[in-house]
Protein backbone atom coordinates (compact mmCIF):
# COMPACT_ATOMS: atom_id res chain seq x y z
CA UNK A 1 0.00 0.00 0.00
CA UNK A 2 2.83 2.38 0.82
CA UNK A 3 4.79 2.60 -2.42
CA UNK A 4 2.31 4.49 -4.64
CA UNK A 5 1.72 7.12 -1.95
CA UNK A 6 5.40 7.50 -1.10
CA UNK A 7 6.16 7.86 -4.81
CA UNK A 8 3.61 10.68 -5.06
CA UNK A 9 5.22 12.41 -2.09
CA UNK A 10 8.69 12.05 -3.55
CA UNK A 11 7.45 13.43 -6.87
CA UNK A 12 6.67 16.74 -5.12
CA UNK A 13 10.28 17.25 -4.01
CA UNK A 14 11.91 20.43 -5.28
CA UNK A 15 15.54 20.22 -6.45
CA UNK A 16 17.96 21.76 -3.97
CA UNK A 17 15.35 22.18 -1.23
CA UNK A 18 16.22 19.14 0.89
CA UNK A 19 19.57 20.45 2.09
CA UNK A 20 18.12 23.70 3.40
CA UNK A 21 15.22 21.92 5.09
CA UNK A 22 17.54 19.39 6.74
CA UNK A 23 19.70 22.19 8.11
CA UNK A 24 16.77 24.30 9.31
CA UNK A 25 15.01 21.40 11.01
CA UNK A 26 18.31 19.86 12.22
CA UNK A 27 17.48 16.52 10.65
CA UNK A 28 19.75 13.50 10.40
CA UNK A 29 16.92 11.44 8.86
CA UNK A 30 16.22 11.57 5.12
CA UNK A 31 14.62 14.80 3.90
CA UNK A 32 13.04 14.86 0.45
CA UNK A 33 12.60 18.59 -0.04
CA UNK A 34 8.79 18.66 -0.34
CA UNK A 35 7.12 22.03 0.41
CA UNK A 36 4.46 21.92 3.11
CA UNK A 37 1.62 23.10 0.80
CA UNK A 38 2.30 20.14 -1.49
CA UNK A 39 2.12 17.75 1.46
CA UNK A 40 -1.15 19.41 2.51
CA UNK A 41 -2.68 18.90 -0.93
CA UNK A 42 -1.63 15.27 -1.12
CA UNK A 43 -2.86 14.31 2.34
CA UNK A 44 -6.16 16.13 1.80
CA UNK A 45 -6.83 14.04 -1.29
CA UNK A 46 -5.82 10.86 0.56
CA UNK A 47 -8.18 11.63 3.45
CA UNK A 48 -11.01 11.99 0.98
CA UNK A 49 -10.30 8.74 -0.85
CA UNK A 50 -9.44 6.38 2.03
CA UNK A 51 -11.55 5.06 4.87
CA UNK A 52 -10.30 5.27 8.46
CA UNK A 53 -8.81 1.78 8.48
CA UNK A 54 -6.89 2.47 5.29
CA UNK A 55 -5.71 5.84 6.55
CA UNK A 56 -4.42 4.33 9.77
CA UNK A 57 -2.54 1.65 7.81
CA UNK A 58 -1.03 4.21 5.44
CA UNK A 59 -0.14 6.60 8.26
CA UNK A 60 1.62 3.79 10.13
CA UNK A 61 3.59 2.82 7.03
CA UNK A 62 4.55 6.41 6.25
CA UNK A 63 5.73 6.97 9.83
CA UNK A 64 7.83 3.81 9.80
CA UNK A 65 9.83 5.03 6.78
CA UNK A 66 11.39 7.64 9.11
CA UNK A 67 11.48 10.08 6.20
CA UNK A 68 10.91 13.64 7.39
CA UNK A 69 8.05 14.56 5.05
CA UNK A 70 6.54 11.07 5.29
CA UNK A 71 6.17 11.46 9.05
CA UNK A 72 4.57 14.86 8.59
CA UNK A 73 2.24 13.41 5.95
CA UNK A 74 1.32 10.59 8.35
CA UNK A 75 0.27 13.14 10.95
CA UNK A 76 -1.67 15.25 8.47
CA UNK A 77 -3.47 12.14 7.22
CA UNK A 78 -4.97 11.68 10.69
CA UNK A 79 -5.71 15.34 11.46
CA UNK A 80 -9.50 15.61 11.35
CA UNK A 81 -12.05 16.83 13.85
CA UNK A 82 -14.72 14.18 13.38
CA UNK A 83 -13.67 10.56 12.99
CA UNK A 84 -16.18 7.85 13.72
CA UNK A 85 -14.78 4.98 15.78
CA UNK A 86 -11.49 6.80 16.27
CA UNK A 87 -9.88 4.41 18.78
CA UNK A 88 -7.38 3.00 16.21
CA UNK A 89 -6.38 6.56 15.29
CA UNK A 90 -5.85 7.50 18.92
CA UNK A 91 -3.82 4.36 19.59
CA UNK A 92 -1.53 5.01 16.63
CA UNK A 93 -1.01 8.66 17.52
CA UNK A 94 -0.12 7.72 21.09
CA UNK A 95 2.43 5.20 19.84
CA UNK A 96 4.30 7.95 17.99
CA UNK A 97 4.91 10.20 20.98
CA UNK A 98 8.03 8.38 22.24
CA UNK A 99 9.50 8.76 18.73
CA UNK A 100 9.31 12.57 18.76
CA UNK A 101 12.70 14.19 18.26
CA UNK A 102 11.93 17.16 16.03
CA UNK A 103 9.62 20.10 16.67
CA UNK A 104 8.13 20.12 13.16
CA UNK A 105 7.18 16.44 13.20
CA UNK A 106 6.01 16.64 16.80
CA UNK A 107 3.87 19.72 16.18
CA UNK A 108 2.07 18.17 13.22
CA UNK A 109 1.42 15.00 15.22
CA UNK A 110 0.23 17.07 18.19
CA UNK A 111 -2.26 18.81 15.93
CA UNK A 112 -3.77 15.43 15.12
CA UNK A 113 -3.66 14.42 18.79
CA UNK A 114 -5.47 17.60 19.82
CA UNK A 115 -8.45 16.65 17.63
CA UNK A 116 -8.74 13.32 19.38
CA UNK A 117 -8.48 14.95 22.79
CA UNK A 118 -11.27 17.38 21.98
CA UNK A 119 -13.36 14.45 20.77
CA UNK A 120 -12.78 12.59 24.06
CA UNK A 121 -11.34 14.80 26.84
CA UNK A 122 -11.04 11.81 29.17
CA UNK A 123 -7.93 11.00 27.13
CA UNK A 124 -6.19 13.76 29.08
CA UNK A 125 -5.60 11.04 31.69
CA UNK A 126 -3.20 9.45 29.20
CA UNK A 127 -1.60 12.77 28.36
CA UNK A 128 -0.96 13.50 32.03
CA UNK A 129 1.38 10.52 32.13
CA UNK A 130 3.49 12.21 29.45
CA UNK A 131 4.16 15.09 31.83
CA UNK A 132 6.24 12.73 34.01
CA UNK A 133 8.21 11.22 31.15
CA UNK A 134 12.00 11.28 31.00
CA UNK A 135 11.57 12.04 27.28
CA UNK A 136 11.54 15.82 26.85
CA UNK A 137 9.48 15.68 23.65
CA UNK A 138 6.75 13.69 25.39
CA UNK A 139 6.57 16.27 28.17
CA UNK A 140 6.41 19.05 25.58
CA UNK A 141 3.67 17.22 23.66
CA UNK A 142 1.39 17.39 26.69
CA UNK A 143 1.20 21.16 26.31
CA UNK A 144 1.33 21.43 22.51
CA UNK A 145 -1.44 18.88 22.05
CA UNK A 146 -3.71 20.66 24.56
CA UNK A 147 -3.42 24.15 23.08
CA UNK A 148 -7.11 24.16 22.05
CA UNK A 149 -8.03 24.60 25.72
CA UNK A 150 -5.90 27.75 25.85
CA UNK A 151 -7.88 29.21 22.95
CA UNK A 152 -11.44 28.58 24.11
CA UNK A 153 -13.94 31.34 24.80
CA UNK A 154 -17.11 30.93 26.88
CA UNK A 155 -16.02 27.58 28.24
CA UNK A 156 -18.30 25.04 29.78
CA UNK A 157 -17.37 23.97 33.32
CA UNK A 158 -15.79 20.76 32.01
CA UNK A 159 -13.55 22.70 29.66
CA UNK A 160 -12.63 25.11 32.42
CA UNK A 161 -11.59 22.16 34.56
CA UNK A 162 -9.45 20.85 31.71
CA UNK A 163 -7.81 24.25 31.33
CA UNK A 164 -6.94 24.40 35.01
CA UNK A 165 -5.60 20.88 34.93
CA UNK A 166 -3.29 21.72 32.02
CA UNK A 167 -2.16 24.93 33.69
CA UNK A 168 -1.15 22.74 36.61
CA UNK A 169 1.07 20.77 34.24
CA UNK A 170 2.53 24.02 32.93
CA UNK A 171 3.29 25.15 36.47
CA UNK A 172 5.08 21.88 37.17
CA UNK A 173 7.28 22.53 34.12
CA UNK A 174 8.49 25.94 35.26
CA UNK A 175 11.58 24.59 37.08
CA UNK A 176 12.59 22.68 33.92
CA UNK A 177 15.38 24.66 32.26
CA UNK A 178 15.07 22.99 28.84
CA UNK A 179 14.49 25.63 26.14
CA UNK A 180 11.75 23.64 24.40
CA UNK A 181 9.85 23.12 27.65
CA UNK A 182 10.08 26.79 28.60
CA UNK A 183 8.96 27.71 25.08
CA UNK A 184 5.96 25.38 25.33
CA UNK A 185 4.87 26.93 28.63
CA UNK A 186 5.22 30.39 27.10
CA UNK A 187 3.30 29.34 23.98
CA UNK A 188 0.40 28.00 26.05
CA UNK A 189 0.24 31.17 28.16
CA UNK A 190 0.59 33.49 25.19
CA UNK A 191 -2.39 31.82 23.48
CA UNK A 192 -4.35 31.84 26.74
CA UNK A 193 -3.72 35.56 27.19
CA UNK A 194 -5.79 36.31 24.09
CA UNK A 195 -8.82 34.62 25.66
CA UNK A 196 -8.30 34.94 29.42
CA UNK A 197 -5.81 37.68 30.21
CA UNK A 198 -6.59 37.63 33.94
CA UNK A 199 -5.80 33.92 34.29
CA UNK A 200 -2.54 34.43 32.40
CA UNK A 201 -1.60 37.31 34.71
CA UNK A 202 -2.38 35.13 37.72
CA UNK A 203 -0.13 32.36 36.43
CA UNK A 204 2.72 34.79 35.79
CA UNK A 205 2.25 36.37 39.21
CA UNK A 206 2.65 32.97 40.79
CA UNK A 207 5.30 31.44 38.54
CA UNK A 208 6.72 34.09 36.21
CA UNK A 209 9.73 34.91 38.35
CA UNK A 210 10.94 31.31 38.07
CA UNK A 211 10.52 31.16 34.27
CA UNK A 212 13.38 31.89 31.93
CA UNK A 213 13.37 35.52 30.82
CA UNK A 214 12.56 34.82 27.18
CA UNK A 215 9.64 32.59 28.17
CA UNK A 216 8.21 35.12 30.61
CA UNK A 217 8.43 37.82 27.93
CA UNK A 218 6.81 35.58 25.32
CA UNK A 219 3.99 34.60 27.68
CA UNK A 220 3.20 38.25 28.39
CA UNK A 221 3.49 39.39 24.76
CA UNK A 222 -0.21 40.31 24.43
CA UNK A 223 -0.77 41.53 27.97
CA UNK A 224 -0.81 45.29 27.53
CA UNK A 225 -0.21 46.22 31.14
CA UNK A 226 2.50 43.63 31.90
mmCIF file of C-alpha atoms in Angstrom:
data_model
loop_
_atom_site.group_PDB
_atom_site.id
_atom_site.type_symbol
_atom_site.label_atom_id
_atom_site.label_comp_id
_atom_site.label_asym_id
_atom_site.label_seq_id
_atom_site.Cartn_x
_atom_site.Cartn_y
_atom_site.Cartn_z
ATOM 1 C CA UNK A 1 0.000 0.000 0.000
ATOM 2 C CA UNK A 2 2.827 2.384 0.818
ATOM 3 C CA UNK A 3 4.792 2.604 -2.418
ATOM 4 C CA UNK A 4 2.307 4.493 -4.639
ATOM 5 C CA UNK A 5 1.721 7.115 -1.947
ATOM 6 C CA UNK A 6 5.396 7.502 -1.099
ATOM 7 C CA UNK A 7 6.159 7.862 -4.814
ATOM 8 C CA UNK A 8 3.609 10.675 -5.061
ATOM 9 C CA UNK A 9 5.217 12.407 -2.090
ATOM 10 C CA UNK A 10 8.694 12.055 -3.554
ATOM 11 C CA UNK A 11 7.451 13.432 -6.875
ATOM 12 C CA UNK A 12 6.672 16.742 -5.118
ATOM 13 C CA UNK A 13 10.283 17.246 -4.010
ATOM 14 C CA UNK A 14 11.914 20.430 -5.282
ATOM 15 C CA UNK A 15 15.535 20.221 -6.448
ATOM 16 C CA UNK A 16 17.956 21.763 -3.968
ATOM 17 C CA UNK A 17 15.351 22.178 -1.234
ATOM 18 C CA UNK A 18 16.217 19.139 0.893
ATOM 19 C CA UNK A 19 19.569 20.446 2.089
ATOM 20 C CA UNK A 20 18.122 23.696 3.396
ATOM 21 C CA UNK A 21 15.220 21.917 5.091
ATOM 22 C CA UNK A 22 17.538 19.393 6.735
ATOM 23 C CA UNK A 23 19.704 22.194 8.107
ATOM 24 C CA UNK A 24 16.766 24.298 9.310
ATOM 25 C CA UNK A 25 15.012 21.398 11.008
ATOM 26 C CA UNK A 26 18.307 19.861 12.224
ATOM 27 C CA UNK A 27 17.479 16.518 10.647
ATOM 28 C CA UNK A 28 19.746 13.496 10.404
ATOM 29 C CA UNK A 29 16.917 11.438 8.855
ATOM 30 C CA UNK A 30 16.222 11.570 5.117
ATOM 31 C CA UNK A 31 14.618 14.803 3.902
ATOM 32 C CA UNK A 32 13.042 14.856 0.454
ATOM 33 C CA UNK A 33 12.597 18.589 -0.036
ATOM 34 C CA UNK A 34 8.787 18.656 -0.338
ATOM 35 C CA UNK A 35 7.124 22.027 0.411
ATOM 36 C CA UNK A 36 4.463 21.923 3.112
ATOM 37 C CA UNK A 37 1.619 23.104 0.796
ATOM 38 C CA UNK A 38 2.298 20.137 -1.490
ATOM 39 C CA UNK A 39 2.118 17.751 1.465
ATOM 40 C CA UNK A 40 -1.152 19.412 2.514
ATOM 41 C CA UNK A 41 -2.682 18.904 -0.931
ATOM 42 C CA UNK A 42 -1.634 15.273 -1.118
ATOM 43 C CA UNK A 43 -2.861 14.311 2.339
ATOM 44 C CA UNK A 44 -6.157 16.134 1.802
ATOM 45 C CA UNK A 45 -6.825 14.038 -1.291
ATOM 46 C CA UNK A 46 -5.823 10.859 0.560
ATOM 47 C CA UNK A 47 -8.178 11.631 3.447
ATOM 48 C CA UNK A 48 -11.011 11.991 0.979
ATOM 49 C CA UNK A 49 -10.303 8.740 -0.848
ATOM 50 C CA UNK A 50 -9.436 6.379 2.029
ATOM 51 C CA UNK A 51 -11.552 5.063 4.872
ATOM 52 C CA UNK A 52 -10.303 5.268 8.464
ATOM 53 C CA UNK A 53 -8.808 1.776 8.483
ATOM 54 C CA UNK A 54 -6.886 2.467 5.288
ATOM 55 C CA UNK A 55 -5.715 5.837 6.548
ATOM 56 C CA UNK A 56 -4.417 4.331 9.766
ATOM 57 C CA UNK A 57 -2.542 1.653 7.814
ATOM 58 C CA UNK A 58 -1.033 4.212 5.441
ATOM 59 C CA UNK A 59 -0.137 6.599 8.260
ATOM 60 C CA UNK A 60 1.617 3.792 10.133
ATOM 61 C CA UNK A 61 3.590 2.821 7.027
ATOM 62 C CA UNK A 62 4.553 6.413 6.253
ATOM 63 C CA UNK A 63 5.732 6.972 9.834
ATOM 64 C CA UNK A 64 7.832 3.811 9.798
ATOM 65 C CA UNK A 65 9.831 5.027 6.782
ATOM 66 C CA UNK A 66 11.390 7.636 9.108
ATOM 67 C CA UNK A 67 11.482 10.084 6.201
ATOM 68 C CA UNK A 68 10.911 13.641 7.395
ATOM 69 C CA UNK A 69 8.054 14.558 5.054
ATOM 70 C CA UNK A 70 6.540 11.074 5.293
ATOM 71 C CA UNK A 71 6.166 11.459 9.054
ATOM 72 C CA UNK A 72 4.565 14.862 8.588
ATOM 73 C CA UNK A 73 2.243 13.406 5.946
ATOM 74 C CA UNK A 74 1.320 10.587 8.350
ATOM 75 C CA UNK A 75 0.267 13.140 10.952
ATOM 76 C CA UNK A 76 -1.673 15.253 8.469
ATOM 77 C CA UNK A 77 -3.467 12.143 7.221
ATOM 78 C CA UNK A 78 -4.969 11.681 10.693
ATOM 79 C CA UNK A 79 -5.715 15.342 11.459
ATOM 80 C CA UNK A 80 -9.500 15.609 11.346
ATOM 81 C CA UNK A 81 -12.049 16.829 13.852
ATOM 82 C CA UNK A 82 -14.722 14.181 13.383
ATOM 83 C CA UNK A 83 -13.666 10.556 12.986
ATOM 84 C CA UNK A 84 -16.185 7.846 13.723
ATOM 85 C CA UNK A 85 -14.776 4.981 15.780
ATOM 86 C CA UNK A 86 -11.485 6.804 16.267
ATOM 87 C CA UNK A 87 -9.883 4.408 18.779
ATOM 88 C CA UNK A 88 -7.382 3.002 16.207
ATOM 89 C CA UNK A 89 -6.381 6.561 15.287
ATOM 90 C CA UNK A 90 -5.846 7.497 18.921
ATOM 91 C CA UNK A 91 -3.820 4.357 19.591
ATOM 92 C CA UNK A 92 -1.532 5.007 16.627
ATOM 93 C CA UNK A 93 -1.011 8.661 17.517
ATOM 94 C CA UNK A 94 -0.118 7.720 21.094
ATOM 95 C CA UNK A 95 2.427 5.200 19.835
ATOM 96 C CA UNK A 96 4.303 7.950 17.991
ATOM 97 C CA UNK A 97 4.910 10.201 20.983
ATOM 98 C CA UNK A 98 8.034 8.379 22.243
ATOM 99 C CA UNK A 99 9.505 8.765 18.730
ATOM 100 C CA UNK A 100 9.310 12.574 18.759
ATOM 101 C CA UNK A 101 12.704 14.187 18.260
ATOM 102 C CA UNK A 102 11.933 17.165 16.032
ATOM 103 C CA UNK A 103 9.622 20.098 16.667
ATOM 104 C CA UNK A 104 8.132 20.116 13.162
ATOM 105 C CA UNK A 105 7.179 16.442 13.195
ATOM 106 C CA UNK A 106 6.008 16.638 16.800
ATOM 107 C CA UNK A 107 3.872 19.721 16.179
ATOM 108 C CA UNK A 108 2.068 18.165 13.221
ATOM 109 C CA UNK A 109 1.416 15.003 15.217
ATOM 110 C CA UNK A 110 0.233 17.070 18.194
ATOM 111 C CA UNK A 111 -2.257 18.815 15.933
ATOM 112 C CA UNK A 112 -3.770 15.432 15.117
ATOM 113 C CA UNK A 113 -3.661 14.421 18.789
ATOM 114 C CA UNK A 114 -5.473 17.603 19.819
ATOM 115 C CA UNK A 115 -8.448 16.653 17.627
ATOM 116 C CA UNK A 116 -8.741 13.319 19.378
ATOM 117 C CA UNK A 117 -8.477 14.949 22.792
ATOM 118 C CA UNK A 118 -11.269 17.376 21.979
ATOM 119 C CA UNK A 119 -13.364 14.451 20.774
ATOM 120 C CA UNK A 120 -12.775 12.593 24.059
ATOM 121 C CA UNK A 121 -11.342 14.801 26.838
ATOM 122 C CA UNK A 122 -11.042 11.814 29.169
ATOM 123 C CA UNK A 123 -7.932 11.003 27.126
ATOM 124 C CA UNK A 124 -6.188 13.757 29.079
ATOM 125 C CA UNK A 125 -5.605 11.036 31.685
ATOM 126 C CA UNK A 126 -3.198 9.445 29.199
ATOM 127 C CA UNK A 127 -1.598 12.770 28.357
ATOM 128 C CA UNK A 128 -0.963 13.501 32.028
ATOM 129 C CA UNK A 129 1.385 10.517 32.129
ATOM 130 C CA UNK A 130 3.493 12.213 29.454
ATOM 131 C CA UNK A 131 4.164 15.092 31.831
ATOM 132 C CA UNK A 132 6.236 12.730 34.013
ATOM 133 C CA UNK A 133 8.208 11.216 31.148
ATOM 134 C CA UNK A 134 12.004 11.277 30.998
ATOM 135 C CA UNK A 135 11.567 12.043 27.283
ATOM 136 C CA UNK A 136 11.536 15.820 26.851
ATOM 137 C CA UNK A 137 9.477 15.677 23.647
ATOM 138 C CA UNK A 138 6.755 13.688 25.389
ATOM 139 C CA UNK A 139 6.565 16.275 28.168
ATOM 140 C CA UNK A 140 6.409 19.050 25.581
ATOM 141 C CA UNK A 141 3.671 17.224 23.657
ATOM 142 C CA UNK A 142 1.393 17.387 26.691
ATOM 143 C CA UNK A 143 1.204 21.159 26.307
ATOM 144 C CA UNK A 144 1.332 21.433 22.514
ATOM 145 C CA UNK A 145 -1.442 18.876 22.053
ATOM 146 C CA UNK A 146 -3.707 20.661 24.558
ATOM 147 C CA UNK A 147 -3.422 24.152 23.082
ATOM 148 C CA UNK A 148 -7.112 24.159 22.046
ATOM 149 C CA UNK A 149 -8.029 24.602 25.724
ATOM 150 C CA UNK A 150 -5.904 27.754 25.854
ATOM 151 C CA UNK A 151 -7.883 29.213 22.953
ATOM 152 C CA UNK A 152 -11.438 28.577 24.107
ATOM 153 C CA UNK A 153 -13.943 31.340 24.795
ATOM 154 C CA UNK A 154 -17.107 30.930 26.879
ATOM 155 C CA UNK A 155 -16.016 27.582 28.236
ATOM 156 C CA UNK A 156 -18.304 25.039 29.780
ATOM 157 C CA UNK A 157 -17.369 23.972 33.323
ATOM 158 C CA UNK A 158 -15.788 20.757 32.014
ATOM 159 C CA UNK A 159 -13.553 22.699 29.655
ATOM 160 C CA UNK A 160 -12.629 25.114 32.422
ATOM 161 C CA UNK A 161 -11.588 22.162 34.558
ATOM 162 C CA UNK A 162 -9.447 20.851 31.709
ATOM 163 C CA UNK A 163 -7.807 24.249 31.331
ATOM 164 C CA UNK A 164 -6.942 24.403 35.014
ATOM 165 C CA UNK A 165 -5.599 20.878 34.926
ATOM 166 C CA UNK A 166 -3.291 21.724 32.020
ATOM 167 C CA UNK A 167 -2.157 24.932 33.690
ATOM 168 C CA UNK A 168 -1.151 22.739 36.608
ATOM 169 C CA UNK A 169 1.071 20.771 34.243
ATOM 170 C CA UNK A 170 2.534 24.016 32.931
ATOM 171 C CA UNK A 171 3.289 25.151 36.473
ATOM 172 C CA UNK A 172 5.084 21.879 37.170
ATOM 173 C CA UNK A 173 7.280 22.532 34.116
ATOM 174 C CA UNK A 174 8.487 25.945 35.262
ATOM 175 C CA UNK A 175 11.578 24.593 37.080
ATOM 176 C CA UNK A 176 12.586 22.683 33.925
ATOM 177 C CA UNK A 177 15.376 24.663 32.255
ATOM 178 C CA UNK A 178 15.071 22.990 28.840
ATOM 179 C CA UNK A 179 14.487 25.625 26.143
ATOM 180 C CA UNK A 180 11.755 23.640 24.404
ATOM 181 C CA UNK A 181 9.847 23.117 27.650
ATOM 182 C CA UNK A 182 10.077 26.785 28.602
ATOM 183 C CA UNK A 183 8.963 27.710 25.079
ATOM 184 C CA UNK A 184 5.960 25.376 25.327
ATOM 185 C CA UNK A 185 4.868 26.929 28.625
ATOM 186 C CA UNK A 186 5.223 30.388 27.099
ATOM 187 C CA UNK A 187 3.301 29.335 23.981
ATOM 188 C CA UNK A 188 0.397 28.005 26.053
ATOM 189 C CA UNK A 189 0.236 31.171 28.163
ATOM 190 C CA UNK A 190 0.587 33.489 25.188
ATOM 191 C CA UNK A 191 -2.390 31.825 23.480
ATOM 192 C CA UNK A 192 -4.346 31.844 26.743
ATOM 193 C CA UNK A 193 -3.717 35.559 27.194
ATOM 194 C CA UNK A 194 -5.794 36.313 24.087
ATOM 195 C CA UNK A 195 -8.818 34.617 25.661
ATOM 196 C CA UNK A 196 -8.303 34.937 29.420
ATOM 197 C CA UNK A 197 -5.814 37.678 30.215
ATOM 198 C CA UNK A 198 -6.588 37.628 33.937
ATOM 199 C CA UNK A 199 -5.802 33.919 34.287
ATOM 200 C CA UNK A 200 -2.542 34.433 32.400
ATOM 201 C CA UNK A 201 -1.603 37.306 34.711
ATOM 202 C CA UNK A 202 -2.375 35.126 37.722
ATOM 203 C CA UNK A 203 -0.126 32.358 36.429
ATOM 204 C CA UNK A 204 2.715 34.791 35.794
ATOM 205 C CA UNK A 205 2.247 36.369 39.207
ATOM 206 C CA UNK A 206 2.655 32.972 40.794
ATOM 207 C CA UNK A 207 5.298 31.438 38.544
ATOM 208 C CA UNK A 208 6.715 34.086 36.213
ATOM 209 C CA UNK A 209 9.731 34.915 38.354
ATOM 210 C CA UNK A 210 10.938 31.309 38.069
ATOM 211 C CA UNK A 211 10.521 31.156 34.271
ATOM 212 C CA UNK A 212 13.376 31.886 31.935
ATOM 213 C CA UNK A 213 13.365 35.516 30.825
ATOM 214 C CA UNK A 214 12.555 34.821 27.181
ATOM 215 C CA UNK A 215 9.641 32.594 28.172
ATOM 216 C CA UNK A 216 8.207 35.117 30.608
ATOM 217 C CA UNK A 217 8.430 37.816 27.929
ATOM 218 C CA UNK A 218 6.811 35.583 25.320
ATOM 219 C CA UNK A 219 3.991 34.598 27.676
ATOM 220 C CA UNK A 220 3.195 38.254 28.386
ATOM 221 C CA UNK A 221 3.487 39.392 24.763
ATOM 222 C CA UNK A 222 -0.207 40.305 24.433
ATOM 223 C CA UNK A 223 -0.772 41.531 27.967
ATOM 224 C CA UNK A 224 -0.813 45.286 27.529
ATOM 225 C CA UNK A 225 -0.206 46.220 31.135
ATOM 226 C CA UNK A 226 2.495 43.632 31.904
#
